[in-house]
Amino acid sequence: MFEQEFILINNRVLPCFVIEYYDGPKELVCLGENILLLWRKYEKDSEVWLKADVKNKKILYDYLKNRIGILTLLQNSSLFLCRHSYEKESYFEVIRKVKYQEIEKEFPENITLGYNFLKKLLEKHYKEIKSFSIFSSQKTISSVSTFLLDKLERKIYLQKTLASNPPKIDSDGYTYLLAA
Amino acid sequence: MFKYKLPDACPEIMKRKHREGEYNTRYYRITKNNPPDKDDFLPQWFLDFFKKRREKCKKDVYKRCKMAGLSLLKNKGEAIRLMIKFPALGNFLFSGIISHHHGLLFETPGTEPSHHTFYAYSEVDEVQIFQKREK
């Protein structure tokens, strides 16, 4: 249900979920890093995104549970403008740090996510775990195979991409990616 | 048959993964222009400035197929919420009724629960479909 993107930011590979999609991904969350990325606009050679390093997990989770609005989250984050080049699909380059006051006026309302992302994510994982638990009955062998193949294909694709065009990442980031 | 030359395995991969959407129903599209023009209905995959990214995601069949479709929303409230959060998407909201004759429509509710992906048939003019201004 939720698409995953692996992004490169500050020389680290991060697994993120697409949480808003409209003509392409418009908002990503990297749960392990407390990072939220918001699309701002298209430019000739790249997209401009806002990166929010959220100060604590509770704020991020409240936003993802649809309990607080985006302005509350941004107010409690360190903010950076990023360039997302069309040429490098996964690469986000930090341009500069921005103050909340600069960004605040871009949002006429303290708009929420509109749905409880965390609840949906847990439901999805619950279904996957459930399908594994009845694997022995062979009733869902096809769905389990598809799930495993999807994961495997994604991993192989990423490994091939990285092998042909190695990014500058630290060992932790690389390990994280391979374990994903 | 389709208005734009779709990537390989598209829209077949959508048929495998998603249910077809409801036809003869009103859908919403955010536009930059008022009245909307054809550029407001060009899927991301076919935008000139996306050429470089198109080349990068050739292997991800599902992703490129989704990008080759047009995002539509069935729920007006969700469309307005997106306009507030992402003002650069456009300042106007138009709606229209999509029928079987207009193209293929899939329910793609990954994030926004009412998100749909639309592949227009050739000769279909989206500007004529999305005529009712909502915002």
Tab-separated table of C-alpha atoms in Angstrom:
chain	number	residue	atom	x	y	z
A	1	MET	CA	0.000	0.000	0.000
A	2	PHE	CA	2.746	2.440	0.910
A	3	GLU	CA	5.509	2.931	-1.578
A	4	GLN	CA	9.019	2.901	-0.245
A	5	GLU	CA	11.764	5.139	-1.554
A	6	PHE	CA	15.439	4.881	-0.730
A	7	ILE	CA	16.911	8.339	-0.699
A	8	LEU	CA	20.443	9.643	-0.459
A	9	ILE	CA	20.822	12.620	1.783
A	10	ASN	CA	23.980	13.920	3.438
A	11	ASN	CA	25.776	10.891	2.001
A	12	ARG	CA	23.472	8.476	3.801
A	13	VAL	CA	20.959	6.078	2.324
A	14	LEU	CA	17.629	6.272	4.116
A	15	PRO	CA	14.549	4.121	3.627
A	16	CYS	CA	11.466	6.343	3.553
A	17	PHE	CA	7.742	5.967	2.954
A	18	VAL	CA	5.767	8.049	0.494
A	19	ILE	CA	2.979	9.581	2.589
A	20	GLU	CA	1.548	12.046	0.073
A	21	TYR	CA	1.320	11.269	-3.646
A	22	TYR	CA	-0.118	13.455	-6.347
A	23	ASP	CA	1.586	13.448	-9.755
A	24	GLY	CA	4.538	11.776	-8.062
A	25	PRO	CA	5.690	11.608	-4.446
A	26	LYS	CA	5.089	14.847	-2.600
A	27	GLU	CA	5.847	13.961	1.006
A	28	LEU	CA	8.197	11.365	2.472
A	29	VAL	CA	8.877	10.216	5.997
A	30	CYS	CA	12.065	8.472	7.112
A	31	LEU	CA	10.910	6.953	10.380
A	32	GLY	CA	14.280	5.818	11.705
A	33	GLU	CA	15.768	9.275	11.329
A	34	ASN	CA	12.806	11.472	12.375
A	35	ILE	CA	12.980	13.171	8.970
A	36	LEU	CA	10.037	14.523	6.998
A	37	LEU	CA	10.491	15.732	3.423
A	38	LEU	CA	7.944	18.020	1.791
A	39	TRP	CA	7.863	18.850	-1.904
A	40	ARG	CA	7.725	22.605	-2.525
A	41	LYS	CA	8.029	23.217	-6.284
A	42	TYR	CA	9.320	22.107	-9.674
A	43	GLU	CA	12.247	23.937	-11.195
A	44	LYS	CA	13.964	23.513	-14.532
A	45	ASP	CA	16.604	21.022	-13.412
A	46	SER	CA	15.328	19.869	-10.063
A	47	GLU	CA	12.594	19.884	-7.486
A	48	VAL	CA	12.840	21.941	-4.313
A	49	TRP	CA	11.981	20.086	-1.107
A	50	LEU	CA	11.864	21.095	2.522
A	51	LYS	CA	13.614	18.756	4.941
A	52	ALA	CA	12.427	18.789	8.520
A	53	ASP	CA	14.623	17.133	11.134
A	54	VAL	CA	11.945	16.659	13.749
A	55	LYS	CA	13.153	17.288	17.292
A	56	ASN	CA	11.470	14.298	18.836
A	57	LYS	CA	9.626	11.174	17.832
A	58	LYS	CA	6.456	12.149	19.670
A	59	ILE	CA	5.936	15.228	17.492
A	60	LEU	CA	6.572	13.215	14.327
A	61	TYR	CA	4.276	10.413	15.437
A	62	ASP	CA	1.527	12.845	16.411
A	63	TYR	CA	1.716	14.320	12.925
A	64	LEU	CA	1.672	10.855	11.349
A	65	LYS	CA	-1.322	9.947	13.509
A	66	ASN	CA	-3.137	13.001	12.113
A	67	ARG	CA	-3.266	14.628	15.555
A	68	ILE	CA	-1.258	17.797	14.837
A	69	GLY	CA	-0.773	19.971	11.772
A	70	ILE	CA	2.253	20.548	9.581
A	71	LEU	CA	3.053	23.966	11.099
A	72	THR	CA	3.287	22.464	14.583
A	73	LEU	CA	5.682	19.870	13.245
A	74	LEU	CA	7.802	22.432	11.375
A	75	GLN	CA	7.934	24.657	14.452
A	76	ASN	CA	9.517	21.752	16.319
A	77	SER	CA	12.079	20.893	13.648
A	78	SER	CA	15.345	22.054	12.157
A	79	LEU	CA	14.545	23.030	8.588
A	80	PHE	CA	16.610	22.809	5.413
A	81	LEU	CA	15.890	23.519	1.767
A	82	CYS	CA	16.964	20.661	-0.490
A	83	ARG	CA	17.438	20.224	-4.204
A	84	HIS	CA	16.182	16.948	-5.667
A	85	SER	CA	17.812	16.656	-9.070
A	86	TYR	CA	15.935	15.031	-11.958
A	87	GLU	CA	19.200	13.480	-13.010
A	88	LYS	CA	19.878	11.704	-9.721
A	89	GLU	CA	16.611	10.088	-8.799
A	90	SER	CA	17.296	9.373	-5.144
A	91	TYR	CA	19.669	12.185	-4.270
A	92	PHE	CA	18.625	15.124	-2.112
A	93	GLU	CA	21.189	17.893	-1.759
A	94	VAL	CA	20.865	20.252	1.186
A	95	ILE	CA	21.067	23.850	-0.063
A	96	ARG	CA	20.699	25.863	3.123
A	97	LYS	CA	19.155	26.015	6.548
A	98	VAL	CA	15.916	27.985	6.791
A	99	LYS	CA	14.056	29.540	9.672
A	100	TYR	CA	10.517	28.531	10.529
A	101	GLN	CA	9.399	32.161	9.989
A	102	GLU	CA	10.516	31.954	6.338
A	103	ILE	CA	8.434	28.852	5.730
A	104	GLU	CA	5.383	29.596	7.865
A	105	LYS	CA	3.833	31.976	5.329
A	106	GLU	CA	3.812	29.245	2.671
A	107	PHE	CA	1.156	27.365	4.626
A	108	PRO	CA	-2.133	29.252	4.968
A	109	GLU	CA	-3.406	26.679	7.470
A	110	ASN	CA	-1.947	24.267	9.979
A	111	ILE	CA	-3.041	21.451	7.706
A	112	THR	CA	-2.929	17.835	8.871
A	113	LEU	CA	-1.884	14.695	7.045
A	114	GLY	CA	-5.523	13.751	6.579
A	115	TYR	CA	-5.218	10.142	7.694
A	116	ASN	CA	-3.518	8.036	10.357
A	117	PHE	CA	-0.412	6.804	8.559
A	118	LEU	CA	0.969	4.812	11.484
A	119	LYS	CA	-2.277	2.916	11.938
A	120	LYS	CA	-2.375	2.005	8.242
A	121	LEU	CA	1.253	0.955	8.289
A	122	LEU	CA	0.723	-1.331	11.272
A	123	GLU	CA	-2.386	-2.825	9.679
A	124	LYS	CA	-0.388	-3.579	6.544
A	125	HIS	CA	2.392	-5.299	8.479
A	126	TYR	CA	-0.136	-7.221	10.536
A	127	LYS	CA	-1.664	-8.636	7.344
A	128	GLU	CA	1.765	-9.634	6.041
A	129	ILE	CA	2.659	-11.378	9.291
A	130	LYS	CA	-0.710	-13.101	9.281
A	131	SER	CA	-0.172	-14.374	5.747
A	132	PHE	CA	3.170	-15.857	6.800
A	133	SER	CA	1.615	-17.587	9.788
A	134	ILE	CA	-0.751	-19.576	7.567
A	135	PHE	CA	1.941	-20.253	5.010
A	136	SER	CA	1.991	-23.953	5.897
A	137	SER	CA	-1.617	-24.343	4.859
A	138	GLN	CA	-0.507	-23.280	1.335
A	139	LYS	CA	-3.682	-21.270	0.971
A	140	THR	CA	-1.776	-18.087	0.373
A	141	ILE	CA	1.368	-19.403	-1.230
A	142	SER	CA	0.889	-17.183	-4.229
A	143	SER	CA	0.499	-14.003	-2.203
A	144	VAL	CA	3.451	-14.862	0.013
A	145	SER	CA	5.605	-15.588	-3.031
A	146	THR	CA	4.629	-12.313	-4.644
A	147	PHE	CA	5.470	-10.464	-1.447
A	148	LEU	CA	8.874	-12.130	-1.194
A	149	LEU	CA	9.639	-11.605	-4.861
A	150	ASP	CA	8.701	-7.931	-4.684
A	151	LYS	CA	11.109	-7.480	-1.793
A	152	LEU	CA	13.842	-9.439	-3.497
A	153	GLU	CA	13.484	-7.665	-6.817
A	154	ARG	CA	13.620	-4.317	-5.101
A	155	LYS	CA	16.766	-5.299	-3.242
A	156	ILE	CA	18.499	-6.635	-6.354
A	157	TYR	CA	17.539	-3.550	-8.314
A	158	LEU	CA	18.974	-1.286	-5.650
A	159	GLN	CA	22.140	-3.310	-5.343
A	160	LYS	CA	22.666	-3.188	-9.111
A	161	THR	CA	22.020	0.531	-9.181
A	162	LEU	CA	24.453	1.127	-6.373
A	163	ALA	CA	27.062	-1.108	-7.968
A	164	SER	CA	26.912	0.709	-11.285
A	165	ASN	CA	26.831	4.161	-9.725
A	166	PRO	CA	28.233	3.978	-6.208
A	167	PRO	CA	27.076	6.822	-4.027
A	168	LYS	CA	29.266	8.440	-1.403
A	169	ILE	CA	27.803	6.932	1.705
A	170	ASP	CA	29.174	5.827	4.996
A	171	SER	CA	29.360	2.198	6.008
A	172	ASP	CA	26.369	2.483	8.341
A	173	GLY	CA	24.147	3.784	5.558
A	174	TYR	CA	25.176	1.021	3.214
A	175	THR	CA	24.611	-1.658	5.818
A	176	TYR	CA	21.206	-0.177	6.529
A	177	LEU	CA	20.259	-0.355	2.879
A	178	LEU	CA	21.310	-3.958	2.440
A	179	ALA	CA	19.435	-4.956	5.544
A	180	ALA	CA	16.246	-3.230	4.374
B	1	MET	CA	-5.686	3.713	-28.145
B	2	PHE	CA	-4.230	5.812	-25.343
B	3	LYS	CA	-3.518	9.490	-25.672
B	4	TYR	CA	0.139	9.129	-24.702
B	5	LYS	CA	2.568	6.359	-25.514
B	6	LEU	CA	2.611	4.485	-22.219
B	7	PRO	CA	5.737	2.727	-20.920
B	8	ASP	CA	6.060	-1.024	-21.499
B	9	ALA	CA	3.744	-3.226	-19.402
B	10	CYS	CA	1.510	-0.278	-18.699
B	11	PRO	CA	-1.397	-0.199	-17.936
B	12	GLU	CA	-1.346	-4.029	-17.543
B	13	ILE	CA	0.627	-3.778	-14.321
B	14	MET	CA	-2.023	-1.443	-12.900
B	15	LYS	CA	-4.729	-3.951	-13.828
B	16	ARG	CA	-2.896	-6.586	-11.828
B	17	LYS	CA	-2.343	-4.406	-8.785
B	18	HIS	CA	-5.426	-2.198	-8.578
B	19	ARG	CA	-9.177	-2.255	-8.984
B	20	GLU	CA	-10.694	-0.131	-11.701
B	21	GLY	CA	-12.186	3.075	-10.422
B	22	GLU	CA	-15.834	4.005	-10.479
B	23	TYR	CA	-16.989	5.511	-13.761
B	24	ASN	CA	-19.691	8.133	-14.348
B	25	THR	CA	-18.503	9.730	-11.145
B	26	ARG	CA	-17.095	13.175	-10.364
B	27	TYR	CA	-13.317	13.516	-9.939
B	28	TYR	CA	-11.178	16.495	-8.983
B	29	ARG	CA	-8.003	17.858	-10.522
B	30	ILE	CA	-5.809	20.680	-9.197
B	31	THR	CA	-4.768	23.077	-11.972
B	32	LYS	CA	-2.404	26.017	-12.369
B	33	ASN	CA	-4.561	27.708	-14.957
B	34	ASN	CA	-8.077	29.107	-14.941
B	35	PRO	CA	-9.630	27.989	-17.202
B	36	PRO	CA	-7.469	24.874	-17.283
B	37	ASP	CA	-5.402	24.139	-20.366
B	38	LYS	CA	-3.879	20.951	-21.762
B	39	ASP	CA	-0.689	21.418	-19.709
B	40	ASP	CA	-2.748	20.965	-16.546
B	41	PHE	CA	-3.505	17.408	-17.636
B	42	LEU	CA	-0.100	16.246	-18.787
B	43	PRO	CA	1.059	13.300	-16.623
B	44	GLN	CA	4.395	13.769	-14.897
B	45	TRP	CA	6.069	11.074	-17.015
B	46	PHE	CA	5.618	13.136	-20.175
B	47	LEU	CA	6.826	16.495	-18.875
B	48	ASP	CA	9.907	17.748	-20.716
B	49	PHE	CA	11.873	18.466	-17.616
B	50	PHE	CA	11.276	14.925	-16.383
B	51	LYS	CA	13.227	13.394	-19.255
B	52	LYS	CA	16.297	12.742	-17.108
B	53	ARG	CA	14.296	11.072	-14.360
B	54	ARG	CA	12.397	8.987	-16.915
B	55	GLU	CA	15.703	7.469	-17.932
B	56	LYS	CA	16.572	6.729	-14.318
B	57	CYS	CA	13.473	4.732	-13.439
B	58	LYS	CA	13.254	2.562	-16.539
B	59	LYS	CA	13.549	-0.615	-14.491
B	60	ASP	CA	10.829	0.138	-11.989
B	61	VAL	CA	7.853	-0.905	-14.085
B	62	TYR	CA	5.158	-0.042	-11.570
B	63	LYS	CA	6.588	3.351	-10.699
B	64	ARG	CA	6.915	4.478	-14.292
B	65	CYS	CA	3.396	3.283	-15.073
B	66	LYS	CA	1.971	5.243	-12.172
B	67	MET	CA	3.907	8.324	-13.253
B	68	ALA	CA	2.484	7.968	-16.762
B	69	GLY	CA	-1.047	8.318	-15.386
B	70	LEU	CA	-2.797	11.454	-14.262
B	71	SER	CA	-3.553	11.920	-10.548
B	72	LEU	CA	-7.225	12.528	-9.819
B	73	LEU	CA	-9.055	12.662	-6.494
B	74	LYS	CA	-12.559	11.508	-5.783
B	75	ASN	CA	-12.848	13.505	-2.590
B	76	LYS	CA	-13.004	17.281	-2.838
B	77	GLY	CA	-11.816	17.781	0.741
B	78	GLU	CA	-8.631	15.832	0.043
B	79	ALA	CA	-7.954	17.928	-3.038
B	80	ILE	CA	-8.324	21.138	-1.046
B	81	ARG	CA	-6.070	19.790	1.693
B	82	LEU	CA	-3.361	19.056	-0.880
B	83	MET	CA	-3.720	22.538	-2.395
B	84	ILE	CA	-3.090	24.090	1.014
B	85	LYS	CA	-0.111	21.905	1.774
B	86	PHE	CA	1.457	22.144	-1.676
B	87	PRO	CA	0.511	25.539	-3.141
B	88	ALA	CA	2.853	25.019	-6.114
B	89	LEU	CA	0.541	22.287	-7.417
B	90	GLY	CA	-1.892	25.006	-8.472
B	91	ASN	CA	-4.417	27.478	-7.138
B	92	PHE	CA	-7.496	26.158	-8.880
B	93	LEU	CA	-9.650	23.094	-8.496
B	94	PHE	CA	-11.781	21.730	-11.327
B	95	SER	CA	-14.007	18.700	-11.486
B	96	GLY	CA	-15.540	16.517	-14.153
B	97	ILE	CA	-17.363	13.249	-14.682
B	98	ILE	CA	-15.174	10.432	-15.986
B	99	SER	CA	-16.891	7.788	-18.091
B	100	HIS	CA	-15.720	4.530	-19.707
B	101	HIS	CA	-15.290	6.377	-22.979
B	102	HIS	CA	-12.704	8.743	-21.552
B	103	GLY	CA	-10.054	6.239	-20.513
B	104	LEU	CA	-8.929	3.754	-17.891
B	105	LEU	CA	-9.214	4.673	-14.257
B	106	PHE	CA	-7.644	2.834	-11.305
B	107	GLU	CA	-8.108	3.153	-7.568
B	108	THR	CA	-4.614	3.903	-6.249
B	109	PRO	CA	-5.217	4.852	-2.629
B	110	GLY	CA	-1.679	4.510	-1.315
B	111	THR	CA	-1.725	7.761	0.585
B	112	GLU	CA	-4.734	9.904	-0.152
B	113	PRO	CA	-7.620	7.438	0.240
B	114	SER	CA	-9.417	8.767	-2.825
B	115	HIS	CA	-6.403	8.962	-5.145
B	116	HIS	CA	-6.997	7.578	-8.639
B	117	THR	CA	-4.716	7.180	-11.639
B	118	PHE	CA	-6.208	7.965	-15.044
B	119	TYR	CA	-5.030	7.000	-18.541
B	120	ALA	CA	-6.894	8.988	-21.174
B	121	TYR	CA	-7.799	7.494	-24.529
B	122	SER	CA	-6.658	9.258	-27.670
B	123	GLU	CA	-8.988	12.014	-28.890
B	124	VAL	CA	-10.134	12.679	-25.324
B	125	ASP	CA	-9.874	16.321	-24.319
B	126	GLU	CA	-9.538	16.580	-20.527
B	127	VAL	CA	-10.093	20.337	-20.721
B	128	GLN	CA	-13.637	19.607	-21.904
B	129	ILE	CA	-14.225	17.099	-19.089
B	130	PHE	CA	-12.916	19.224	-16.209
B	131	GLN	CA	-14.997	22.338	-16.702
B	132	LYS	CA	-16.628	22.881	-13.354
B	133	ARG	CA	-14.614	25.191	-11.157
B	134	GLU	CA	-14.743	24.118	-7.516
B	135	LYS	CA	-12.241	26.519	-5.943
